[in-house]
PDB file of C-alpha atoms in Angstrom:
ATOM      1  CA  UNK Q   1       6.247 -78.952 -14.388  1.00  0.00           C
ATOM      2  CA  UNK Q   2       5.731 -77.144 -10.981  1.00  0.00           C
ATOM      3  CA  UNK Q   3       4.891 -73.439 -11.498  1.00  0.00           C
ATOM      4  CA  UNK Q   4       5.342 -71.595  -8.404  1.00  0.00           C
ATOM      5  CA  UNK Q   5       5.607 -67.708  -7.872  1.00  0.00           C
ATOM      6  CA  UNK Q   6       9.455 -68.014  -7.848  1.00  0.00           C
ATOM      7  CA  UNK Q   7      10.740 -71.013  -9.926  1.00  0.00           C
ATOM      8  CA  UNK Q   8       9.240 -73.363 -12.415  1.00  0.00           C
ATOM      9  CA  UNK Q   9      10.431 -76.907 -11.885  1.00  0.00           C
ATOM     10  CA  UNK Q  10      10.979 -79.723 -14.531  1.00  0.00           C
ATOM     11  CA  UNK Q  11      10.319 -82.723 -14.234  1.00  0.00           C
ATOM     12  CA  UNK Q  12       8.356 -83.470 -10.700  1.00  0.00           C
ATOM     13  CA  UNK Q  13       9.696 -86.940 -10.777  1.00  0.00           C
ATOM     14  CA  UNK Q  14      13.272 -88.022 -10.950  1.00  0.00           C
ATOM     15  CA  UNK Q  15      13.386 -90.944 -13.181  1.00  0.00           C
ATOM     16  CA  UNK Q  16      16.351 -93.307 -13.164  1.00  0.00           C
ATOM     17  CA  UNK Q  17      16.684 -96.263 -15.538  1.00  0.00           C
ATOM     18  CA  UNK Q  18      17.663 -98.542 -12.688  1.00  0.00           C
ATOM     19  CA  UNK Q  19      20.989-100.826 -13.223  1.00  0.00           C
ATOM     20  CA  UNK Q  20      22.925-102.645 -10.719  1.00  0.00           C
ATOM     21  CA  UNK Q  21      26.397-101.572  -9.688  1.00  0.00           C
ATOM     22  CA  UNK Q  22      26.220 -98.422 -12.028  1.00  0.00           C
ATOM     23  CA  UNK Q  23      25.801 -94.728 -11.468  1.00  0.00           C
ATOM     24  CA  UNK Q  24      22.801 -93.144 -12.718  1.00  0.00           C
ATOM     25  CA  UNK Q  25      21.927 -89.478 -13.261  1.00  0.00           C
ATOM     26  CA  UNK Q  26      19.054 -87.449 -14.193  1.00  0.00           C
ATOM     27  CA  UNK Q  27      18.585 -83.592 -14.249  1.00  0.00           C
ATOM     28  CA  UNK Q  28      16.330 -80.851 -13.068  1.00  0.00           C
ATOM     29  CA  UNK Q  29      15.539 -77.658 -14.787  1.00  0.00           C
ATOM     30  CA  UNK Q  30      14.895 -74.645 -12.588  1.00  0.00           C
ATOM     31  CA  UNK Q  31      13.356 -71.649 -14.502  1.00  0.00           C
ATOM     32  CA  UNK Q  32      13.199 -68.136 -12.639  1.00  0.00           C
ATOM     33  CA  UNK Q  33      10.483 -66.363 -14.505  1.00  0.00           C
ATOM     34  CA  UNK Q  34      10.520 -63.126 -12.244  1.00  0.00           C
ATOM     35  CA  UNK Q  35      12.642 -60.199 -12.271  1.00  0.00           C
ATOM     36  CA  UNK Q  36      14.295 -61.070  -8.897  1.00  0.00           C
ATOM     37  CA  UNK Q  37      17.208 -63.234  -7.850  1.00  0.00           C
ATOM     38  CA  UNK Q  38      16.247 -66.653  -6.531  1.00  0.00           C
ATOM     39  CA  UNK Q  39      18.023 -68.783  -4.234  1.00  0.00           C
ATOM     40  CA  UNK Q  40      17.277 -72.464  -4.023  1.00  0.00           C
ATOM     41  CA  UNK Q  41      18.400 -75.393  -2.005  1.00  0.00           C
ATOM     42  CA  UNK Q  42      17.710 -79.190  -2.577  1.00  0.00           C
ATOM     43  CA  UNK Q  43      17.213 -81.712   0.242  1.00  0.00           C
ATOM     44  CA  UNK Q  44      16.770 -85.456  -0.074  1.00  0.00           C
ATOM     45  CA  UNK Q  45      15.699 -88.295   2.691  1.00  0.00           C
ATOM     46  CA  UNK Q  46      18.549 -90.313   1.677  1.00  0.00           C
ATOM     47  CA  UNK Q  47      21.592 -87.908   1.382  1.00  0.00           C
ATOM     48  CA  UNK Q  48      24.086 -90.965   1.199  1.00  0.00           C
ATOM     49  CA  UNK Q  49      22.570 -92.774  -1.733  1.00  0.00           C
ATOM     50  CA  UNK Q  50      22.321 -89.330  -4.052  1.00  0.00           C
ATOM     51  CA  UNK Q  51      24.741 -86.933  -5.109  1.00  0.00           C
ATOM     52  CA  UNK Q  52      23.193 -83.149  -5.938  1.00  0.00           C
ATOM     53  CA  UNK Q  53      24.928 -80.843  -7.892  1.00  0.00           C
ATOM     54  CA  UNK Q  54      24.746 -78.090  -7.150  1.00  0.00           C
ATOM     55  CA  UNK Q  55      22.741 -78.857  -4.023  1.00  0.00           C
ATOM     56  CA  UNK Q  56      22.325 -74.822  -3.694  1.00  0.00           C
ATOM     57  CA  UNK Q  57      22.598 -71.949  -5.874  1.00  0.00           C
ATOM     58  CA  UNK Q  58      21.122 -68.799  -7.321  1.00  0.00           C
ATOM     59  CA  UNK Q  59      18.988 -68.703 -10.406  1.00  0.00           C
ATOM     60  CA  UNK Q  60      19.149 -65.100 -12.122  1.00  0.00           C
ATOM     61  CA  UNK Q  61      16.234 -63.271 -13.212  1.00  0.00           C
ATOM     62  CA  UNK Q  62      14.591 -64.550 -16.552  1.00  0.00           C
ATOM     63  CA  UNK Q  63      17.087 -67.327 -16.666  1.00  0.00           C
ATOM     64  CA  UNK Q  64      17.531 -71.171 -16.281  1.00  0.00           C
ATOM     65  CA  UNK Q  65      19.713 -73.401 -14.180  1.00  0.00           C
ATOM     66  CA  UNK Q  66      20.044 -77.159 -14.363  1.00  0.00           C
ATOM     67  CA  UNK Q  67      20.801 -79.337 -11.139  1.00  0.00           C
ATOM     68  CA  UNK Q  68      22.423 -82.970 -11.768  1.00  0.00           C
ATOM     69  CA  UNK Q  69      21.142 -85.851  -9.490  1.00  0.00           C
ATOM     70  CA  UNK Q  70      23.423 -88.829  -9.213  1.00  0.00           C
ATOM     71  CA  UNK Q  71      22.242 -91.967  -7.655  1.00  0.00           C
ATOM     72  CA  UNK Q  72      25.169 -94.063  -6.319  1.00  0.00           C
ATOM     73  CA  UNK Q  73      25.771 -97.584  -7.614  1.00  0.00           C
ATOM     74  CA  UNK Q  74      23.307 -99.887  -6.048  1.00  0.00           C
ATOM     75  CA  UNK Q  75      24.226-103.777  -5.223  1.00  0.00           C
ATOM     76  CA  UNK Q  76      20.671-104.891  -5.235  1.00  0.00           C
ATOM     77  CA  UNK Q  77      17.140-103.767  -6.666  1.00  0.00           C
ATOM     78  CA  UNK Q  78      14.332-102.794  -4.247  1.00  0.00           C
ATOM     79  CA  UNK Q  79      11.202-105.101  -4.247  1.00  0.00           C
ATOM     80  CA  UNK Q  80       8.846-104.331  -6.830  1.00  0.00           C
ATOM     81  CA  UNK Q  81      11.093-101.442  -8.292  1.00  0.00           C
ATOM     82  CA  UNK Q  82       9.526 -99.191  -5.794  1.00  0.00           C
ATOM     83  CA  UNK Q  83      11.372 -96.335  -4.234  1.00  0.00           C
ATOM     84  CA  UNK Q  84      10.393 -94.294  -1.086  1.00  0.00           C
ATOM     85  CA  UNK Q  85      13.117 -91.611  -1.432  1.00  0.00           C
ATOM     86  CA  UNK Q  86      12.010 -87.999  -1.533  1.00  0.00           C
ATOM     87  CA  UNK Q  87      13.378 -84.755  -2.692  1.00  0.00           C
ATOM     88  CA  UNK Q  88      12.617 -81.112  -1.497  1.00  0.00           C
ATOM     89  CA  UNK Q  89      13.518 -78.052  -3.359  1.00  0.00           C
ATOM     90  CA  UNK Q  90      13.262 -74.859  -1.418  1.00  0.00           C
ATOM     91  CA  UNK Q  91      13.419 -71.336  -3.135  1.00  0.00           C
ATOM     92  CA  UNK Q  92      13.440 -67.850  -1.751  1.00  0.00           C
ATOM     93  CA  UNK Q  93      13.620 -64.380  -3.062  1.00  0.00           C
ATOM     94  CA  UNK Q  94      16.937 -62.591  -2.309  1.00  0.00           C
ATOM     95  CA  UNK Q  95      18.773 -59.364  -2.889  1.00  0.00           C
ATOM     96  CA  UNK Q  96      20.335 -58.639  -6.235  1.00  0.00           C
ATOM     97  CA  UNK Q  97      23.877 -59.488  -6.536  1.00  0.00           C
ATOM     98  CA  UNK Q  98      23.938 -62.486  -4.137  1.00  0.00           C
ATOM     99  CA  UNK Q  99      25.965 -65.286  -5.185  1.00  0.00           C
ATOM    100  CA  UNK Q 100      26.029 -69.133  -4.153  1.00  0.00           C
ATOM    101  CA  UNK Q 101      28.879 -68.755  -1.681  1.00  0.00           C
ATOM    102  CA  UNK Q 102      26.382 -66.239   0.333  1.00  0.00           C
ATOM    103  CA  UNK Q 103      23.545 -68.802   0.557  1.00  0.00           C
ATOM    104  CA  UNK Q 104      23.222 -70.218   4.240  1.00  0.00           C
ATOM    105  CA  UNK Q 105      20.533 -72.174   5.752  1.00  0.00           C
ATOM    106  CA  UNK Q 106      19.189 -69.232   7.551  1.00  0.00           C
ATOM    107  CA  UNK Q 107      17.697 -67.863   3.973  1.00  0.00           C
ATOM    108  CA  UNK Q 108      15.341 -70.961   4.169  1.00  0.00           C
ATOM    109  CA  UNK Q 109      14.465 -70.573   7.751  1.00  0.00           C
ATOM    110  CA  UNK Q 110      10.469 -69.928   7.953  1.00  0.00           C
ATOM    111  CA  UNK Q 111      10.504 -69.032  11.569  1.00  0.00           C
ATOM    112  CA  UNK Q 112      12.743 -66.224  10.613  1.00  0.00           C
ATOM    113  CA  UNK Q 113      10.123 -64.663   8.556  1.00  0.00           C
ATOM    114  CA  UNK Q 114      11.267 -65.785   5.237  1.00  0.00           C
ATOM    115  CA  UNK Q 115       8.910 -66.441   2.532  1.00  0.00           C
ATOM    116  CA  UNK Q 116      10.125 -69.943   1.491  1.00  0.00           C
ATOM    117  CA  UNK Q 117       8.481 -71.977  -1.378  1.00  0.00           C
ATOM    118  CA  UNK Q 118       8.769 -75.608  -1.370  1.00  0.00           C
ATOM    119  CA  UNK Q 119       8.214 -78.454  -4.123  1.00  0.00           C
ATOM    120  CA  UNK Q 120       8.484 -82.106  -3.209  1.00  0.00           C
ATOM    121  CA  UNK Q 121       9.900 -84.574  -5.834  1.00  0.00           C
ATOM    122  CA  UNK Q 122       9.553 -88.143  -6.261  1.00  0.00           C
ATOM    123  CA  UNK Q 123      12.105 -90.671  -7.274  1.00  0.00           C
ATOM    124  CA  UNK Q 124      10.881 -93.445  -9.889  1.00  0.00           C
ATOM    125  CA  UNK Q 125      12.902 -96.457 -10.966  1.00  0.00           C
ATOM    126  CA  UNK Q 126      12.514 -97.531 -14.616  1.00  0.00           C
ATOM    127  CA  UNK Q 127      12.713-101.330 -15.180  1.00  0.00           C
ATOM    128  CA  UNK Q 128      15.813-102.125 -17.541  1.00  0.00           C
ATOM    129  CA  UNK Q 129      14.825-103.168 -21.059  1.00  0.00           C
ATOM    130  CA  UNK Q 130      13.880-106.904 -21.511  1.00  0.00           C
ATOM    131  CA  UNK Q 131      16.296-109.178 -23.388  1.00  0.00           C
ATOM    132  CA  UNK Q 132      15.094-110.292 -26.777  1.00  0.00           C
ATOM    133  CA  UNK Q 133      13.205-113.453 -26.919  1.00  0.00           C
ATOM    134  CA  UNK Q 134      15.168-116.691 -28.021  1.00  0.00           C
ATOM    135  CA  UNK Q 135      14.520-118.375 -31.226  1.00  0.00           C
ATOM    136  CA  UNK Q 136      12.263-121.125 -30.811  1.00  0.00           C
ATOM    137  CA  UNK Q 137      13.400-124.693 -31.449  1.00  0.00           C
ATOM    138  CA  UNK Q 138      11.621-126.334 -34.552  1.00  0.00           C
ATOM    139  CA  UNK Q 139      11.881-123.019 -36.449  1.00  0.00           C
ATOM    140  CA  UNK Q 140      12.522-123.062 -40.146  1.00  0.00           C
ATOM    141  CA  UNK Q 141      15.838-121.314 -39.793  1.00  0.00           C
ATOM    142  CA  UNK Q 142      18.370-123.813 -38.656  1.00  0.00           C
ATOM    143  CA  UNK Q 143      16.085-126.908 -38.909  1.00  0.00           C
ATOM    144  CA  UNK Q 144      17.705-130.311 -39.326  1.00  0.00           C
ATOM    145  CA  UNK Q 145      16.777-133.218 -41.608  1.00  0.00           C
ATOM    146  CA  UNK Q 146      16.567-135.366 -38.644  1.00  0.00           C
ATOM    147  CA  UNK Q 147      13.089-133.899 -37.871  1.00  0.00           C
ATOM    148  CA  UNK Q 148      12.021-135.535 -41.294  1.00  0.00           C
ATOM    149  CA  UNK Q 149      12.214-139.104 -39.816  1.00  0.00           C
ATOM    150  CA  UNK Q 150       8.981-140.444 -38.447  1.00  0.00           C
ATOM    151  CA  UNK Q 151       8.496-142.209 -35.116  1.00  0.00           C
ATOM    152  CA  UNK Q 152       8.429-145.738 -36.872  1.00  0.00           C
ATOM    153  CA  UNK Q 153      12.095-145.009 -38.498  1.00  0.00           C
ATOM    154  CA  UNK Q 154      10.725-144.435 -42.093  1.00  0.00           C
ATOM    155  CA  UNK Q 155      11.970-141.059 -44.109  1.00  0.00           C
ATOM    156  CA  UNK Q 156       9.481-139.220 -45.925  1.00  0.00           C
ATOM    157  CA  UNK Q 157      11.572-138.390 -49.196  1.00  0.00           C
ATOM    158  CA  UNK Q 158       9.344-135.778 -50.504  1.00  0.00           C
ATOM    159  CA  UNK Q 159       9.734-133.744 -47.188  1.00  0.00           C
ATOM    160  CA  UNK Q 160      13.607-134.450 -47.261  1.00  0.00           C
ATOM    161  CA  UNK Q 161      13.958-133.009 -51.021  1.00  0.00           C
ATOM    162  CA  UNK Q 162      11.888-129.986 -49.909  1.00  0.00           C
ATOM    163  CA  UNK Q 163      13.977-129.432 -47.030  1.00  0.00           C
ATOM    164  CA  UNK Q 164      17.300-129.972 -49.098  1.00  0.00           C
ATOM    165  CA  UNK Q 165      16.117-127.651 -51.677  1.00  0.00           C
ATOM    166  CA  UNK Q 166      15.414-124.846 -49.017  1.00  0.00           C
ATOM    167  CA  UNK Q 167      18.729-125.648 -47.384  1.00  0.00           C
ATOM    168  CA  UNK Q 168      20.463-125.091 -50.659  1.00  0.00           C
ATOM    169  CA  UNK Q 169      18.552-121.762 -51.355  1.00  0.00           C
ATOM    170  CA  UNK Q 170      20.162-120.740 -47.748  1.00  0.00           C
ATOM    171  CA  UNK Q 171      23.559-121.639 -48.851  1.00  0.00           C
ATOM    172  CA  UNK Q 172      23.311-119.781 -52.029  1.00  0.00           C
ATOM    173  CA  UNK Q 173      22.285-116.664 -50.068  1.00  0.00           C
ATOM    174  CA  UNK Q 174      25.363-116.894 -47.863  1.00  0.00           C
ATOM    175  CA  UNK Q 175      28.873-115.788 -48.854  1.00  0.00           C
ATOM    176  CA  UNK Q 176      30.416-119.115 -49.239  1.00  0.00           C
ATOM    177  CA  UNK Q 177      33.053-120.302 -51.801  1.00  0.00           C
ATOM    178  CA  UNK Q 178      32.151-122.590 -54.589  1.00  0.00           C
ATOM    179  CA  UNK Q 179      34.071-125.428 -53.385  1.00  0.00           C
ATOM    180  CA  UNK Q 180      32.390-125.269 -50.070  1.00  0.00           C
ATOM    181  CA  UNK Q 181      28.966-125.210 -51.813  1.00  0.00           C
ATOM    182  CA  UNK Q 182      29.880-128.285 -53.961  1.00  0.00           C
ATOM    183  CA  UNK Q 183      31.043-130.281 -50.822  1.00  0.00           C
ATOM    184  CA  UNK Q 184      27.977-129.521 -48.962  1.00  0.00           C
ATOM    185  CA  UNK Q 185      25.641-130.325 -51.836  1.00  0.00           C
ATOM    186  CA  UNK Q 186      27.359-133.595 -52.428  1.00  0.00           C
ATOM    187  CA  UNK Q 187      27.105-134.430 -48.557  1.00  0.00           C
ATOM    188  CA  UNK Q 188      23.294-133.661 -48.884  1.00  0.00           C
ATOM    189  CA  UNK Q 189      22.901-135.850 -51.774  1.00  0.00           C
ATOM    190  CA  UNK Q 190      24.923-138.751 -49.986  1.00  0.00           C
ATOM    191  CA  UNK Q 191      22.692-138.459 -46.977  1.00  0.00           C
ATOM    192  CA  UNK Q 192      19.584-138.678 -49.054  1.00  0.00           C
ATOM    193  CA  UNK Q 193      20.957-141.769 -50.818  1.00  0.00           C
ATOM    194  CA  UNK Q 194      21.588-143.122 -47.603  1.00  0.00           C
ATOM    195  CA  UNK Q 195      18.149-142.630 -46.117  1.00  0.00           C
ATOM    196  CA  UNK Q 196      16.365-144.199 -49.125  1.00  0.00           C
ATOM    197  CA  UNK Q 197      18.512-147.309 -48.810  1.00  0.00           C
ATOM    198  CA  UNK Q 198      17.545-147.359 -45.099  1.00  0.00           C
ATOM    199  CA  UNK Q 199      13.929-147.093 -46.251  1.00  0.00           C
ATOM    200  CA  UNK Q 200      14.467-150.044 -48.717  1.00  0.00           C
ATOM    201  CA  UNK Q 201      16.310-152.342 -46.063  1.00  0.00           C
ATOM    202  CA  UNK Q 202      13.664-151.579 -43.668  1.00  0.00           C
ATOM    203  CA  UNK Q 203      10.873-152.634 -46.227  1.00  0.00           C
ATOM    204  CA  UNK Q 204      12.874-155.843 -46.887  1.00  0.00           C
ATOM    205  CA  UNK Q 205      13.221-156.486 -43.311  1.00  0.00           C
ATOM    206  CA  UNK Q 206       9.473-156.372 -42.937  1.00  0.00           C
ATOM    207  CA  UNK Q 207       8.929-158.666 -45.757  1.00  0.00           C
ATOM    208  CA  UNK Q 208      11.393-161.249 -44.174  1.00  0.00           C
ATOM    209  CA  UNK Q 209       9.573-160.910 -40.898  1.00  0.00           C
ATOM    210  CA  UNK Q 210       6.159-161.350 -42.438  1.00  0.00           C
ATOM    211  CA  UNK Q 211       7.507-164.690 -44.101  1.00  0.00           C
ATOM    212  CA  UNK Q 212       9.073-165.976 -41.077  1.00  0.00           C
ATOM    213  CA  UNK Q 213       5.674-165.463 -39.159  1.00  0.00           C
ATOM    214  CA  UNK Q 214       3.790-167.283 -41.923  1.00  0.00           C
ATOM    215  CA  UNK Q 215       6.319-170.352 -41.990  1.00  0.00           C
ATOM    216  CA  UNK Q 216       6.657-170.385 -38.167  1.00  0.00           C
ATOM    217  CA  UNK Q 217      10.549-170.902 -38.409  1.00  0.00           C
ATOM    218  CA  UNK Q 218      13.308-169.382 -36.549  1.00  0.00           C
ATOM    219  CA  UNK Q 219      15.304-166.270 -37.486  1.00  0.00           C
ATOM    220  CA  UNK Q 220      17.093-166.922 -40.966  1.00  0.00           C
ATOM    221  CA  UNK Q 221      20.752-166.186 -41.785  1.00  0.00           C
ATOM    222  CA  UNK Q 222      19.605-163.547 -44.106  1.00  0.00           C
ATOM    223  CA  UNK Q 223      17.473-161.842 -41.693  1.00  0.00           C
ATOM    224  CA  UNK Q 224      20.771-161.379 -39.496  1.00  0.00           C
ATOM    225  CA  UNK Q 225      22.621-159.999 -42.387  1.00  0.00           C
ATOM    226  CA  UNK Q 226      19.897-157.344 -43.116  1.00  0.00           C
ATOM    227  CA  UNK Q 227      19.878-156.462 -39.399  1.00  0.00           C
ATOM    228  CA  UNK Q 228      23.636-155.948 -39.807  1.00  0.00           C
ATOM    229  CA  UNK Q 229      23.371-153.838 -42.940  1.00  0.00           C
ATOM    230  CA  UNK Q 230      20.532-151.762 -41.474  1.00  0.00           C
ATOM    231  CA  UNK Q 231      22.800-150.820 -38.516  1.00  0.00           C
ATOM    232  CA  UNK Q 232      25.524-149.936 -40.730  1.00  0.00           C
ATOM    233  CA  UNK Q 233      23.263-147.551 -42.702  1.00  0.00           C
ATOM    234  CA  UNK Q 234      21.789-146.007 -39.549  1.00  0.00           C
ATOM    235  CA  UNK Q 235      25.253-145.273 -38.020  1.00  0.00           C
ATOM    236  CA  UNK Q 236      26.266-143.776 -41.331  1.00  0.00           C
ATOM    237  CA  UNK Q 237      23.393-141.592 -41.622  1.00  0.00           C
ATOM    238  CA  UNK Q 238      23.857-140.462 -37.947  1.00  0.00           C
ATOM    239  CA  UNK Q 239      27.569-139.699 -38.840  1.00  0.00           C
ATOM    240  CA  UNK Q 240      26.401-137.418 -42.026  1.00  0.00           C
ATOM    241  CA  UNK Q 241      23.937-135.699 -39.481  1.00  0.00           C
TER     242      UNK Q 241
END
């Protein structure tokens, strides 16, 4: 706050929460602590950018007056959100009974012998609030049982059961109909069974490959069948995902 002999001005910085293509306003409060009528006038280095209402007026003795400064909508933000615009508020003691329509530029002419107080005001742009951080992938909420399949294709049954239990608990916490919950639970059990069958087939396939390597023979007919069954179960598992 500026405490001059005539007016106290608050604030000394005009703070605008900057937003593109939107008019933004802030206010100044002028307090007259004297027993005299005080006239004021507001000037700016960028009059096309700002609208000041009122830009001139009279503050009565022992009273206050508000000034609204509106920044016109901007198409682009300044570099580093720095603003070089300035405001100058001039005040002068005037005769009792004077009104806003009686105020002229001559009242603030120092060369005419008038005692004029001046207060410089800065313009500050406030950065817009940052958006909330997105949910990171792999968090517990919304996780998928696909992540339980290891790099070599095997499924950890214990981890799958834990994930399925947590998933069912989430379903219970939601407002779902009994039919919907039963259907989802059934699909979860079917997927668990398919994953177990997939592991079993993989195990048998590894045994056949091991026996084939020992005998030195070619690929057996049973080996081809198991490959086909494995493909069917993998496709079934992916559809259920």
